[in-house]
PQR file of N, CA, C, O and H, with PARSE charges and radii, in Angstrom:
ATOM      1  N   UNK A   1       1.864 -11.031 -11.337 -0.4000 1.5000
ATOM      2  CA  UNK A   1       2.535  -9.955 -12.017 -0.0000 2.0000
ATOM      3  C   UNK A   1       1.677  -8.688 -12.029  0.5500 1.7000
ATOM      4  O   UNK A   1       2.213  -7.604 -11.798 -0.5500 1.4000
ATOM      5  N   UNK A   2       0.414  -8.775 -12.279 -0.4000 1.5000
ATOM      6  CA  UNK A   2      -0.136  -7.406 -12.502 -0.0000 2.0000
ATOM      7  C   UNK A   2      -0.818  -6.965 -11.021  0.5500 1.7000
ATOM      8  O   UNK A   2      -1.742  -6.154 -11.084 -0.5500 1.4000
ATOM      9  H   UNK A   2      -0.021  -9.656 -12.467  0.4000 1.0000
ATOM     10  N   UNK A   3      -0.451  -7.408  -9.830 -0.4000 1.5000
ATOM     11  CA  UNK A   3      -0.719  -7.587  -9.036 -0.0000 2.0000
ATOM     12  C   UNK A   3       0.249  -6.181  -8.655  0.5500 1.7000
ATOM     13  O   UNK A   3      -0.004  -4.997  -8.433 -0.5500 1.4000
ATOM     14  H   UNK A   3       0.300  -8.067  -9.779  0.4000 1.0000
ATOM     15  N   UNK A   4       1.511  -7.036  -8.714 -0.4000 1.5000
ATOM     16  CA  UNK A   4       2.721  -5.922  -8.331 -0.0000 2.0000
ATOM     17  C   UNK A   4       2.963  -4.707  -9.284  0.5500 1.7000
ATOM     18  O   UNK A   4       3.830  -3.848  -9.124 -0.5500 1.4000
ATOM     19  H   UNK A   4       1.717  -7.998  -8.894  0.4000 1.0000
ATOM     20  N   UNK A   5       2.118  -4.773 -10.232 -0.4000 1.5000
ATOM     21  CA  UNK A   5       1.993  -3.661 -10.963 -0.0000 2.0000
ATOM     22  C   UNK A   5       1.660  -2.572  -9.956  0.5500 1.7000
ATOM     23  O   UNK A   5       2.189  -1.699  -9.268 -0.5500 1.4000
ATOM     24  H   UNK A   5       1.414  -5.471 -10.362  0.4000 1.0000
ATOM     25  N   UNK A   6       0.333  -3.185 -10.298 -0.4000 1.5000
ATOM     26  CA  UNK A   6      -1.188  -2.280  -9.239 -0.0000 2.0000
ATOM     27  C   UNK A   6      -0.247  -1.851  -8.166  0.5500 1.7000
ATOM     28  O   UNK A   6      -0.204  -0.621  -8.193 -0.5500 1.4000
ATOM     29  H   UNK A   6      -0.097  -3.894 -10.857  0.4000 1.0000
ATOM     30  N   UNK A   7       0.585  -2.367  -7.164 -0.4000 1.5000
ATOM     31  CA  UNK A   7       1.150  -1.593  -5.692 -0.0000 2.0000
ATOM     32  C   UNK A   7       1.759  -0.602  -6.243  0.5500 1.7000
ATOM     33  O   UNK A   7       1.513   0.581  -6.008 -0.5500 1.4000
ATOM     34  H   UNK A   7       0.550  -3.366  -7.143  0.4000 1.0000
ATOM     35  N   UNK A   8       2.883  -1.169  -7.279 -0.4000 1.5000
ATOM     36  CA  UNK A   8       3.748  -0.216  -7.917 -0.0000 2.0000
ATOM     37  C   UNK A   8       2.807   1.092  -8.089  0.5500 1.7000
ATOM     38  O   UNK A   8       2.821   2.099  -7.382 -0.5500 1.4000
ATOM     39  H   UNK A   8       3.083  -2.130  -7.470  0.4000 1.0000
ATOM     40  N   UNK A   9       2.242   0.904  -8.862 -0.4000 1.5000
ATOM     41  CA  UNK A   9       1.552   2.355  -9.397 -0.0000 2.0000
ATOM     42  C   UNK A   9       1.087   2.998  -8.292  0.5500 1.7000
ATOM     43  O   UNK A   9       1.173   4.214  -8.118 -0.5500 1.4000
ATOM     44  H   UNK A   9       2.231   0.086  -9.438  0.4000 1.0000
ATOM     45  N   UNK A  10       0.422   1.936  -7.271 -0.4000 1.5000
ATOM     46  CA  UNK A  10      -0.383   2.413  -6.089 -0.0000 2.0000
ATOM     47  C   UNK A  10       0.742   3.737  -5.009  0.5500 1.7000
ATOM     48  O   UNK A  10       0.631   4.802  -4.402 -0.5500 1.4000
ATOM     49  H   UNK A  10       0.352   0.949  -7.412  0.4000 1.0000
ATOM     50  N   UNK A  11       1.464   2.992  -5.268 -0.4000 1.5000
ATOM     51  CA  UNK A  11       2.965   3.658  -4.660 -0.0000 2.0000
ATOM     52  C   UNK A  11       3.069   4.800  -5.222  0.5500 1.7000
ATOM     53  O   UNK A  11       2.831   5.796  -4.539 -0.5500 1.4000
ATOM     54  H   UNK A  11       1.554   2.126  -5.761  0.4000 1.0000
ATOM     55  N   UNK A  12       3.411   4.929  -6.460 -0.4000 1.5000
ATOM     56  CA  UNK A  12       3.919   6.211  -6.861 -0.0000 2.0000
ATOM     57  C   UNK A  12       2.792   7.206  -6.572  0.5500 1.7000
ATOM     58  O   UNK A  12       3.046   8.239  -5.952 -0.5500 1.4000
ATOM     59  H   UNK A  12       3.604   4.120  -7.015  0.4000 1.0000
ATOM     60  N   UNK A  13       1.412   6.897  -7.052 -0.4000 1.5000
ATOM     61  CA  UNK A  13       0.291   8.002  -6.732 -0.0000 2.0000
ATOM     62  C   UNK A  13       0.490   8.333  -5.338  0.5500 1.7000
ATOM     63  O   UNK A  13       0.513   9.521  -5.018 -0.5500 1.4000
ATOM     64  H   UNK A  13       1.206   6.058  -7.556  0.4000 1.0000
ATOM     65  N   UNK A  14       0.657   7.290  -4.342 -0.4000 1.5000
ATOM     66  CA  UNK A  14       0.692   8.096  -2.869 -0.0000 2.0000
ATOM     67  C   UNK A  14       1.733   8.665  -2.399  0.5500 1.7000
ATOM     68  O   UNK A  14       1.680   9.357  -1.383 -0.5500 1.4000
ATOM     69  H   UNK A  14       0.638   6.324  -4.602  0.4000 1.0000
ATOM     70  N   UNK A  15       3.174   8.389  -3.283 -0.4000 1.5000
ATOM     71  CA  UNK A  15       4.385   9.555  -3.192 -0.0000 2.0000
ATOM     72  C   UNK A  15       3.855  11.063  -3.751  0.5500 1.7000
ATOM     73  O   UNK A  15       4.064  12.080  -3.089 -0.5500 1.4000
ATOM     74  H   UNK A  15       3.218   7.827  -4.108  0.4000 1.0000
ATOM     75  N   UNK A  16       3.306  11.081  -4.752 -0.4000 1.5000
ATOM     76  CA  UNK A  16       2.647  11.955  -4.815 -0.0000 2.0000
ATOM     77  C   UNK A  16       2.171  12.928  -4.097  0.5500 1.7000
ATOM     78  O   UNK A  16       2.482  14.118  -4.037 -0.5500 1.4000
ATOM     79  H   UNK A  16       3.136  10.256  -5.290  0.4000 1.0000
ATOM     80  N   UNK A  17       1.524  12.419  -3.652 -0.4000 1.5000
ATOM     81  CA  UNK A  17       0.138  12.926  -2.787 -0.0000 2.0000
ATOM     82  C   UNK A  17       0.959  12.977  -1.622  0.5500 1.7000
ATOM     83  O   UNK A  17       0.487  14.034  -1.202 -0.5500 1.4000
ATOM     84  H   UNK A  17       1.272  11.452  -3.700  0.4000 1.0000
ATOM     85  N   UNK A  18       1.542  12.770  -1.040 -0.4000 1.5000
ATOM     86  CA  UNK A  18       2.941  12.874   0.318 -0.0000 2.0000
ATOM     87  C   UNK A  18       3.735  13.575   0.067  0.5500 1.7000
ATOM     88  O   UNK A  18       4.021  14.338   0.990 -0.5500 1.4000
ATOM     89  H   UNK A  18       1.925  11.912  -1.381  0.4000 1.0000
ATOM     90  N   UNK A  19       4.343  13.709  -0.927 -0.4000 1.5000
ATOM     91  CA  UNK A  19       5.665  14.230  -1.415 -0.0000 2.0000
ATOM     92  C   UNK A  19       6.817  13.418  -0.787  0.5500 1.7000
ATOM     93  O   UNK A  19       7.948  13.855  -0.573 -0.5500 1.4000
ATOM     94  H   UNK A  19       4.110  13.089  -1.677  0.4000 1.0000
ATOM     95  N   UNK A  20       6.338  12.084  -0.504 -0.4000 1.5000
ATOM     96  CA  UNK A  20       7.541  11.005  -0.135 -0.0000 2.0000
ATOM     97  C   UNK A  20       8.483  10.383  -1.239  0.5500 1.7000
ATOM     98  O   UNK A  20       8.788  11.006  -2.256 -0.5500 1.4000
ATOM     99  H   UNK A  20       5.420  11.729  -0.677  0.4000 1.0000
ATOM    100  N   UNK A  21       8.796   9.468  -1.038 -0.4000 1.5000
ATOM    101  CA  UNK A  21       9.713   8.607  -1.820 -0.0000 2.0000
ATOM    102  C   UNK A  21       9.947   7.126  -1.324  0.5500 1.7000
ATOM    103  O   UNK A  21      10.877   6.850  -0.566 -0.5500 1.4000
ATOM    104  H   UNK A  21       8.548   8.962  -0.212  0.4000 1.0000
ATOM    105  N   UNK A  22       8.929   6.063  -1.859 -0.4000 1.5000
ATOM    106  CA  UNK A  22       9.067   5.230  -1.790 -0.0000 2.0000
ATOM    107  C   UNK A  22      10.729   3.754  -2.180  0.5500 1.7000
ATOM    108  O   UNK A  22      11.510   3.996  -3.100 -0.5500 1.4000
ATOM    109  H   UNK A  22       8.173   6.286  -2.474  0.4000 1.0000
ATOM    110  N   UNK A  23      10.838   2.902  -1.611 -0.4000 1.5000
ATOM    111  CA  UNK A  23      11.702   1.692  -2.290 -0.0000 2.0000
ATOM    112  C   UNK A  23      10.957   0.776  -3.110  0.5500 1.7000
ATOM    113  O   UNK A  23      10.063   0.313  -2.402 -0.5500 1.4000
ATOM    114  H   UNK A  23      10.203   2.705  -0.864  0.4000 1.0000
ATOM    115  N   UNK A  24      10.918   0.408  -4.002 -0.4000 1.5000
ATOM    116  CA  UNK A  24      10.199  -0.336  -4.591 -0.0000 2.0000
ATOM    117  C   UNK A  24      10.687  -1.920  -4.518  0.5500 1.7000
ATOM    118  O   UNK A  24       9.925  -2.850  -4.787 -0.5500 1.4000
ATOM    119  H   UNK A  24      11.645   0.784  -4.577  0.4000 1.0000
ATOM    120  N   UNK A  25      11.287  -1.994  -4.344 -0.4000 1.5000
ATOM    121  CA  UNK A  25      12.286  -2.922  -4.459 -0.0000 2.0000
ATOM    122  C   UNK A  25      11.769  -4.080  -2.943  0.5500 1.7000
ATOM    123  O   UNK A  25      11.447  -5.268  -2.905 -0.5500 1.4000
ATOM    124  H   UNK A  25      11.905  -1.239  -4.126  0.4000 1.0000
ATOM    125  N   UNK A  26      11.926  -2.857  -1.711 -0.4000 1.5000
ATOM    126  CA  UNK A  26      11.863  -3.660  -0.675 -0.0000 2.0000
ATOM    127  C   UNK A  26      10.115  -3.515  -0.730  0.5500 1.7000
ATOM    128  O   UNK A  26       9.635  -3.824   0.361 -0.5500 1.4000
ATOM    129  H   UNK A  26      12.187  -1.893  -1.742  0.4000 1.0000
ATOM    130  N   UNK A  27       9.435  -3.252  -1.400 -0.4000 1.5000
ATOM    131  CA  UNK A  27       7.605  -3.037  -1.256 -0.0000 2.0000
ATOM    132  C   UNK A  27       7.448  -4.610  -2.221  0.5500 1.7000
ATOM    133  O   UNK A  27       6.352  -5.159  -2.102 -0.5500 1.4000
ATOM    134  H   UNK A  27       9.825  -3.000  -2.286  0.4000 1.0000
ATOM    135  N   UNK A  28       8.408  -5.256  -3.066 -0.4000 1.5000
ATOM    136  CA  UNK A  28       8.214  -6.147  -3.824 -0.0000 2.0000
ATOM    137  C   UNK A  28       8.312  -7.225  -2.920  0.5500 1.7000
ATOM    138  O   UNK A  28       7.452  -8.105  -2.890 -0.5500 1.4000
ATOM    139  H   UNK A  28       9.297  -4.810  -3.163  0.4000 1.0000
ATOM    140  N   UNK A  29       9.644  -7.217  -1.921 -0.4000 1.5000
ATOM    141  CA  UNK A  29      10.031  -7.849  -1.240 -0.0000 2.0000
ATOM    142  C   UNK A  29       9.143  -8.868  -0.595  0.5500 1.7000
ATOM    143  O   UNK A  29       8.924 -10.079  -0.624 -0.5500 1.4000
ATOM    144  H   UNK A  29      10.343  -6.502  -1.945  0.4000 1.0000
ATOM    145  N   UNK A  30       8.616  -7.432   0.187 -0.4000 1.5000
ATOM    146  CA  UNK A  30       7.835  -7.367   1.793 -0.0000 2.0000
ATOM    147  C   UNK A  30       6.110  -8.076   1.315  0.5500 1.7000
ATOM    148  O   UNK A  30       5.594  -8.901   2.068 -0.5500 1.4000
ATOM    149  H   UNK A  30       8.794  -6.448   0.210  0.4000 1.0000
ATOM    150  N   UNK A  31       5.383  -7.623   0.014 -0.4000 1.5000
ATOM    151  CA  UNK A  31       4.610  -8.243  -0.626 -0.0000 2.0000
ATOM    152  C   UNK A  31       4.922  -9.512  -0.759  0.5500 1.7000
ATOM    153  O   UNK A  31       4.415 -10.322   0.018 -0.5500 1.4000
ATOM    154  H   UNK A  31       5.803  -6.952  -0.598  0.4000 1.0000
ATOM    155  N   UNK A  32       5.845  -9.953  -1.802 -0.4000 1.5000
ATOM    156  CA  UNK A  32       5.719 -11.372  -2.257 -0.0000 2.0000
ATOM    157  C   UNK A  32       6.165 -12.262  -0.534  0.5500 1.7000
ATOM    158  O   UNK A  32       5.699 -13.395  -0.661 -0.5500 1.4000
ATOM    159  H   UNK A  32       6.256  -9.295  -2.433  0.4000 1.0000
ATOM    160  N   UNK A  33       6.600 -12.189   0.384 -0.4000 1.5000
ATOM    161  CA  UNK A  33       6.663 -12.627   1.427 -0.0000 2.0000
ATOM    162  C   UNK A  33       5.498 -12.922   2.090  0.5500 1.7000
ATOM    163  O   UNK A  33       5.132 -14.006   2.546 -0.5500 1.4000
ATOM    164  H   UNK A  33       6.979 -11.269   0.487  0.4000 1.0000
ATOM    165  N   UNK A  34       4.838 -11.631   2.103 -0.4000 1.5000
ATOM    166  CA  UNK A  34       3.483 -11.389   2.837 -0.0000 2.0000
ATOM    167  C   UNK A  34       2.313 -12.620   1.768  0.5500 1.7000
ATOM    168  O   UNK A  34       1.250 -13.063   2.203 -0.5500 1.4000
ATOM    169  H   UNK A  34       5.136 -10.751   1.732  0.4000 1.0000
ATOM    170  N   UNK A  35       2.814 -12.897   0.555 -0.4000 1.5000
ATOM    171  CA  UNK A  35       1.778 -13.591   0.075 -0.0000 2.0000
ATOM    172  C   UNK A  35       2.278 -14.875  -0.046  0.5500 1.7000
ATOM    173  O   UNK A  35       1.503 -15.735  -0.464 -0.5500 1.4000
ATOM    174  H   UNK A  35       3.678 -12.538   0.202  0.4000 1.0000
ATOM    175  N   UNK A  36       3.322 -15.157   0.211 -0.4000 1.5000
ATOM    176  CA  UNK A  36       4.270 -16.799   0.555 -0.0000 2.0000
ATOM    177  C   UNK A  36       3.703 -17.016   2.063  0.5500 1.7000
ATOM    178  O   UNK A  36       3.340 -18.172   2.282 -0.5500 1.4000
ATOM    179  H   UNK A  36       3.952 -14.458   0.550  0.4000 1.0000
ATOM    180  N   UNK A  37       3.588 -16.254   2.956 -0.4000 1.5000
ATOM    181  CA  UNK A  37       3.061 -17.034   4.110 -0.0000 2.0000
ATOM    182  C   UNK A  37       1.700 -16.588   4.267  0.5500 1.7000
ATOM    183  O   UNK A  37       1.731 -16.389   5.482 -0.5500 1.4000
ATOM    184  H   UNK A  37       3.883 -15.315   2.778  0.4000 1.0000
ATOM    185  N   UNK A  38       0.703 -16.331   3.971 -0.4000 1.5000
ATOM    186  CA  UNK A  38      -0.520 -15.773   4.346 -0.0000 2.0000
ATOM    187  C   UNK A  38      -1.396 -16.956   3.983  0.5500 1.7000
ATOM    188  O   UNK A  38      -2.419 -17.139   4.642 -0.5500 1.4000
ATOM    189  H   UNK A  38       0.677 -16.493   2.985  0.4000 1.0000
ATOM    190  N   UNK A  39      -1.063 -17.815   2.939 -0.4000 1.5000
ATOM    191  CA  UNK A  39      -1.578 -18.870   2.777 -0.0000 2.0000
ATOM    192  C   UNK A  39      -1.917 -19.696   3.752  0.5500 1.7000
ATOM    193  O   UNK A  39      -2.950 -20.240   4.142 -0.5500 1.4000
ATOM    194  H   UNK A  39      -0.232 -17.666   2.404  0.4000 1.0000
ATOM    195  N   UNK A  40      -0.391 -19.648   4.163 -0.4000 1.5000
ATOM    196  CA  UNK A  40      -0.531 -20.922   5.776 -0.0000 2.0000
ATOM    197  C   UNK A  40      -1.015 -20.978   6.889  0.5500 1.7000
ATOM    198  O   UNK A  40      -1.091 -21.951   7.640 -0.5500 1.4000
ATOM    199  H   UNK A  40       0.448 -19.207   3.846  0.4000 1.0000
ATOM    200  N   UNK A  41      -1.646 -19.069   7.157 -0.4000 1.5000
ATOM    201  CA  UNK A  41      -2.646 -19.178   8.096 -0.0000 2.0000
ATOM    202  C   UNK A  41      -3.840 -18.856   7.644  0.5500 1.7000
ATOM    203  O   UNK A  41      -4.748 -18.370   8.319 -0.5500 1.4000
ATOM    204  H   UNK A  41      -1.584 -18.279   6.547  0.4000 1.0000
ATOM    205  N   UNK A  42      -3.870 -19.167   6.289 -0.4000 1.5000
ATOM    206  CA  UNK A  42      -5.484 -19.081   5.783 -0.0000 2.0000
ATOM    207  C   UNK A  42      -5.832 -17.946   5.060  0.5500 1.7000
ATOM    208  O   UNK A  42      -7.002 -17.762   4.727 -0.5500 1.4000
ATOM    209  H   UNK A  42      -3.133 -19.562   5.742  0.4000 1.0000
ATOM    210  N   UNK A  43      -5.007 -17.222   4.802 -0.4000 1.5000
ATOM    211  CA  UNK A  43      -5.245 -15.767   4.409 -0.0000 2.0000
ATOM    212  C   UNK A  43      -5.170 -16.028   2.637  0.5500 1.7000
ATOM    213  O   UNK A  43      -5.099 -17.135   2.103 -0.5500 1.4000
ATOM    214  H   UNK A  43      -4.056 -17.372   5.073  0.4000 1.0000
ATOM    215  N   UNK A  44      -5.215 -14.524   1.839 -0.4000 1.5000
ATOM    216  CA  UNK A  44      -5.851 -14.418   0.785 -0.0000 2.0000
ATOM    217  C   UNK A  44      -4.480 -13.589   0.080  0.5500 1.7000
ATOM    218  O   UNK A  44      -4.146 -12.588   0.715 -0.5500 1.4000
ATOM    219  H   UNK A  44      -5.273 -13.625   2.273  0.4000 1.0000
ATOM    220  N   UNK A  45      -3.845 -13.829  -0.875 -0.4000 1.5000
ATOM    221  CA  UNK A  45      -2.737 -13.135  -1.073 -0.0000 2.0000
ATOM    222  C   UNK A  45      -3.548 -11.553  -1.570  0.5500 1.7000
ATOM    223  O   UNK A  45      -4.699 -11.424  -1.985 -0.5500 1.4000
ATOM    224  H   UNK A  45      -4.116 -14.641  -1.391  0.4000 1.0000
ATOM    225  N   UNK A  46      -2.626 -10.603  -1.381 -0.4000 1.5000
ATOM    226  CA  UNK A  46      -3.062  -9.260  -1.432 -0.0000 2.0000
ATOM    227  C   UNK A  46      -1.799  -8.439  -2.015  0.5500 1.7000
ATOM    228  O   UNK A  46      -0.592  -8.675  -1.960 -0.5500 1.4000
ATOM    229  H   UNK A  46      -1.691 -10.708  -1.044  0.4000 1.0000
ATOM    230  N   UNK A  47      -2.599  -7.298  -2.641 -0.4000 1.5000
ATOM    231  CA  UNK A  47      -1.818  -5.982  -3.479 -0.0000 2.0000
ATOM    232  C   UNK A  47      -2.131  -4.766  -2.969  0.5500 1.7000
ATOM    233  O   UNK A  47      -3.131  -4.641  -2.262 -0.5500 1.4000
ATOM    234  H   UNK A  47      -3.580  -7.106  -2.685  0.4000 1.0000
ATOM    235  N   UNK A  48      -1.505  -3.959  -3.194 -0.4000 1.5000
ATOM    236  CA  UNK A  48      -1.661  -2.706  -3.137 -0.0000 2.0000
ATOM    237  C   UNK A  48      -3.068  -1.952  -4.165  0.5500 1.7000
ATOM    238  O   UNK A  48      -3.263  -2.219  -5.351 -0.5500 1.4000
ATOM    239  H   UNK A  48      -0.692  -4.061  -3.769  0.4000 1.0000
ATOM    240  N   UNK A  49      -3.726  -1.191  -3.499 -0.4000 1.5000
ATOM    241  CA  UNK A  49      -4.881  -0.572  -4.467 -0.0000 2.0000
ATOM    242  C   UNK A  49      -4.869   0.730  -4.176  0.5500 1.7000
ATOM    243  O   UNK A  49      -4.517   1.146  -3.072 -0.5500 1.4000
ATOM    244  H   UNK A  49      -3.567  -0.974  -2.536  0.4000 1.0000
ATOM    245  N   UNK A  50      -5.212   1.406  -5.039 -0.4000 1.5000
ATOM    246  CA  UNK A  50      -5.215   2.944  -5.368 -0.0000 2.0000
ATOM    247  C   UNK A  50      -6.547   3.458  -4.773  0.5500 1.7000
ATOM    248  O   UNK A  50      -6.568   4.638  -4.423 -0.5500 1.4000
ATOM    249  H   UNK A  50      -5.498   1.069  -5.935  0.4000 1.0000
ATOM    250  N   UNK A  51      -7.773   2.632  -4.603 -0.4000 1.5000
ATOM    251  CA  UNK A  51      -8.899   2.499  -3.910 -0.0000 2.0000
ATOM    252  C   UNK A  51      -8.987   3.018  -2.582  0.5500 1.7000
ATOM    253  O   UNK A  51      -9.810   3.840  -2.178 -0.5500 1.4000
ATOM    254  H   UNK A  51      -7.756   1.673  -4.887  0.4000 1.0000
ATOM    255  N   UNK A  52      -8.049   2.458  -1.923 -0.4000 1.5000
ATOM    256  CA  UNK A  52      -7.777   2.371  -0.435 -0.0000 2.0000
ATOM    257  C   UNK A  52      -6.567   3.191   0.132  0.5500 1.7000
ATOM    258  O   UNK A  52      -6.507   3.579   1.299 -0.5500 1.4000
ATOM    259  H   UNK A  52      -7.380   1.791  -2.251  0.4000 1.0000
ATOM    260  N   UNK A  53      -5.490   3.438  -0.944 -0.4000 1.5000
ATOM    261  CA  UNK A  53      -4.517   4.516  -0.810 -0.0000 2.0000
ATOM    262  C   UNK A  53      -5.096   5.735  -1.089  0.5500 1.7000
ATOM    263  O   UNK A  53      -5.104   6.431  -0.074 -0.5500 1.4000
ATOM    264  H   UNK A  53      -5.539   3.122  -1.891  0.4000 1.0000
ATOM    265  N   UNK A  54      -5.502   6.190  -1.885 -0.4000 1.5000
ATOM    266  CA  UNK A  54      -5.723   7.691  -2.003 -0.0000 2.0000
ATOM    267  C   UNK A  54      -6.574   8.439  -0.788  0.5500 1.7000
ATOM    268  O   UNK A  54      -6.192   9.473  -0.241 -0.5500 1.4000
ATOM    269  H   UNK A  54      -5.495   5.625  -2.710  0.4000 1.0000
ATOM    270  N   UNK A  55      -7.916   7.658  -0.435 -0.4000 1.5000
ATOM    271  CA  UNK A  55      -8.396   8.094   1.447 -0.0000 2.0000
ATOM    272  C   UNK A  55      -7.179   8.203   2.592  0.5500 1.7000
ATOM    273  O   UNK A  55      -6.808   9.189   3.228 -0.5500 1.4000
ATOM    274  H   UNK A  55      -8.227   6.817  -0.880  0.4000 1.0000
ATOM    275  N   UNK A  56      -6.837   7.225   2.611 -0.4000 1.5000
ATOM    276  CA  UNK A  56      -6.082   6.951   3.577 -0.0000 2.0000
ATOM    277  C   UNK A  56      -4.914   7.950   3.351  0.5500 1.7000
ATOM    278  O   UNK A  56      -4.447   8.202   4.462 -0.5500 1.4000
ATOM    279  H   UNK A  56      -7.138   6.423   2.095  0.4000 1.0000
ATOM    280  N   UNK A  57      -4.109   8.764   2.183 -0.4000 1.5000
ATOM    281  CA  UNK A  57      -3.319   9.586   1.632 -0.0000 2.0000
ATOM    282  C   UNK A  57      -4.124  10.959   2.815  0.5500 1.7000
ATOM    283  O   UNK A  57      -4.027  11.356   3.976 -0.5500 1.4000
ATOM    284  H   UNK A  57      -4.488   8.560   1.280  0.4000 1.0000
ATOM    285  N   UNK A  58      -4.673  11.162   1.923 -0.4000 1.5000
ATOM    286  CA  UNK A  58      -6.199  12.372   2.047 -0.0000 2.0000
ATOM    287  C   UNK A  58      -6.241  12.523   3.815  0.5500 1.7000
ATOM    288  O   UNK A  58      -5.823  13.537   4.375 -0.5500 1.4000
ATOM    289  H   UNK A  58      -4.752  10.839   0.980  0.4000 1.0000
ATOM    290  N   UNK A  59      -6.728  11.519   4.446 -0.4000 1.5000
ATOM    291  CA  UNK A  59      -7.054  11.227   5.682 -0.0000 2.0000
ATOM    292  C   UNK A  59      -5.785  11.974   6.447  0.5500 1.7000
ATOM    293  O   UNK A  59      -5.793  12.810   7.350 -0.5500 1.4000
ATOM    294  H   UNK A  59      -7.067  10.696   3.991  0.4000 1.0000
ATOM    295  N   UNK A  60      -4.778  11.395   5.787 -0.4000 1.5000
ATOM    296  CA  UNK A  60      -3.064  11.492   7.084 -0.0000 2.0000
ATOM    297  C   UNK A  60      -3.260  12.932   6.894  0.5500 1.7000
ATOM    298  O   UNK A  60      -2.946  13.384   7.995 -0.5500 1.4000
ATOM    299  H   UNK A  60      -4.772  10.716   5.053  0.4000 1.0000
ATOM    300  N   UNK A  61      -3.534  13.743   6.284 -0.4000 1.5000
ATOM    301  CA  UNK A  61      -3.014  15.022   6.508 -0.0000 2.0000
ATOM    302  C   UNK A  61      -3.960  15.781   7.471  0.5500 1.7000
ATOM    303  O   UNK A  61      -3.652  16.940   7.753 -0.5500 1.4000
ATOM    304  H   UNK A  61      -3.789  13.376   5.390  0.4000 1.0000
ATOM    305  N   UNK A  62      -5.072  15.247   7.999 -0.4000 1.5000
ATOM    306  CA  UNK A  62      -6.264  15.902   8.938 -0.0000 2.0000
ATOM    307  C   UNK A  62      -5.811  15.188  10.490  0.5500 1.7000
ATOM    308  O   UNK A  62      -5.994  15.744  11.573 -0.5500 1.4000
ATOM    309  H   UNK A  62      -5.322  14.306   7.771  0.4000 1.0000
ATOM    310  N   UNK A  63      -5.292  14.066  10.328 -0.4000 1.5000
ATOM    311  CA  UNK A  63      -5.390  13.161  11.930 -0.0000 2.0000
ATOM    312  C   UNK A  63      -4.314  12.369  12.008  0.5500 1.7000
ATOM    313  O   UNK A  63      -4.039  11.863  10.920 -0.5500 1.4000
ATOM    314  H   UNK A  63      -5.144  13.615   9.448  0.4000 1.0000
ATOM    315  N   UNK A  64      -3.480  12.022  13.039 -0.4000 1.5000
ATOM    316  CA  UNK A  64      -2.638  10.885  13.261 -0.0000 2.0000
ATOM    317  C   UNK A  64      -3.469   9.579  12.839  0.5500 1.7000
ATOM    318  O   UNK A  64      -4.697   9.669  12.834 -0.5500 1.4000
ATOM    319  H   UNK A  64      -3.703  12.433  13.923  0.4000 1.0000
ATOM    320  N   UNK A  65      -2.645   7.953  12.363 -0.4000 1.5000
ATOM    321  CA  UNK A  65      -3.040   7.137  12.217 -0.0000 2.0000
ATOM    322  C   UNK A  65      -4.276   6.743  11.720  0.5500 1.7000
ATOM    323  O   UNK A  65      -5.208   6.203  12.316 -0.5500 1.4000
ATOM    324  H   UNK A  65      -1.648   7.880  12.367  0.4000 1.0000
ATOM    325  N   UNK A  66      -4.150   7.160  10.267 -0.4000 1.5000
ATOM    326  CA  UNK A  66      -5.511   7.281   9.331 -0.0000 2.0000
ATOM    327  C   UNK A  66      -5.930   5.726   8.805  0.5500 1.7000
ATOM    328  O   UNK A  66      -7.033   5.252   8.531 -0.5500 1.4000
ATOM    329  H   UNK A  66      -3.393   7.599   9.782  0.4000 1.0000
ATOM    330  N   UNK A  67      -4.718   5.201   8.785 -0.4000 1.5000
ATOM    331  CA  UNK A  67      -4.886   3.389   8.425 -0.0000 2.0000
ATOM    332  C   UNK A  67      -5.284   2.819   8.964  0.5500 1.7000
ATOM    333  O   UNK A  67      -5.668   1.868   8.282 -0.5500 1.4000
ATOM    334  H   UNK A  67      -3.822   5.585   9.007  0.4000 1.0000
ATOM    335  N   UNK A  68      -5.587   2.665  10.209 -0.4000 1.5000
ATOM    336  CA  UNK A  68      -6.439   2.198  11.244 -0.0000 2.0000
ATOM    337  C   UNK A  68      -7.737   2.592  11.177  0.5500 1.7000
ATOM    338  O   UNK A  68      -8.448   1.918  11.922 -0.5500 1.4000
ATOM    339  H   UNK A  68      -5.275   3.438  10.762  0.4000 1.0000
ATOM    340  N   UNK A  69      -8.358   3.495  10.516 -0.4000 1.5000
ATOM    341  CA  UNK A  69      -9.590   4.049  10.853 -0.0000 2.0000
ATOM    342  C   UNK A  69     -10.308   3.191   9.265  0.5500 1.7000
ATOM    343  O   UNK A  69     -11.448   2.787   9.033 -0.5500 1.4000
ATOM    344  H   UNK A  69      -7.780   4.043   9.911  0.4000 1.0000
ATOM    345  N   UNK A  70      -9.233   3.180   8.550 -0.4000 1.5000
ATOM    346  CA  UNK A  70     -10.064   3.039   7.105 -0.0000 2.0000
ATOM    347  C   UNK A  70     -10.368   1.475   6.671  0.5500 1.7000
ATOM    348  O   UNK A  70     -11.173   1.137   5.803 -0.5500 1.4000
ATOM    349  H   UNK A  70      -8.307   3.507   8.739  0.4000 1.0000
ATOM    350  N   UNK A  71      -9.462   0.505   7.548 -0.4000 1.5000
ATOM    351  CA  UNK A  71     -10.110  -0.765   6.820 -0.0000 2.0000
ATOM    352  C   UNK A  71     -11.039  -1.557   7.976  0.5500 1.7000
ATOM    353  O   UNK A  71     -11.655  -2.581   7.678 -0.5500 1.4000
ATOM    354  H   UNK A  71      -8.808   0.779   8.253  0.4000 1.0000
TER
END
């Protein structure tokens, strides 16, 4: 639960910072999926962080494909 908080919020700060407009709905989706199978190849269930969004926010507006560079 506070997991999907954290994206949630993570979300809105980087609409923000975009001037986009996120779905929340399908970001709940696409998460709890992503953490129903990640198990089975060994992986670590994961959230959204404000840590790693706000660079990567920052970044897109200087260069194409800033998500690739940052993890």
């Amino acid at each position: 639960m506070l997991g999907a908080i954290e994206s949630l919020m993570s979300a809105v700060v980087s609409d923000r910072m975009s001037n986009d407009k996120h779905n929340p709905n399908v970001e709940l989706i696409g998460q709890g999926i992503a953490n129903i199978v990640s198990p089975l190849f060994g992986g670590l269930p994961a959230t959204g962080a404000i840590a790693r969004t706000a660079p990567t926010c920052a970044l897109a507006r200087r260069r194409p494909l800033p998500e690739s560079f940052m993890h």
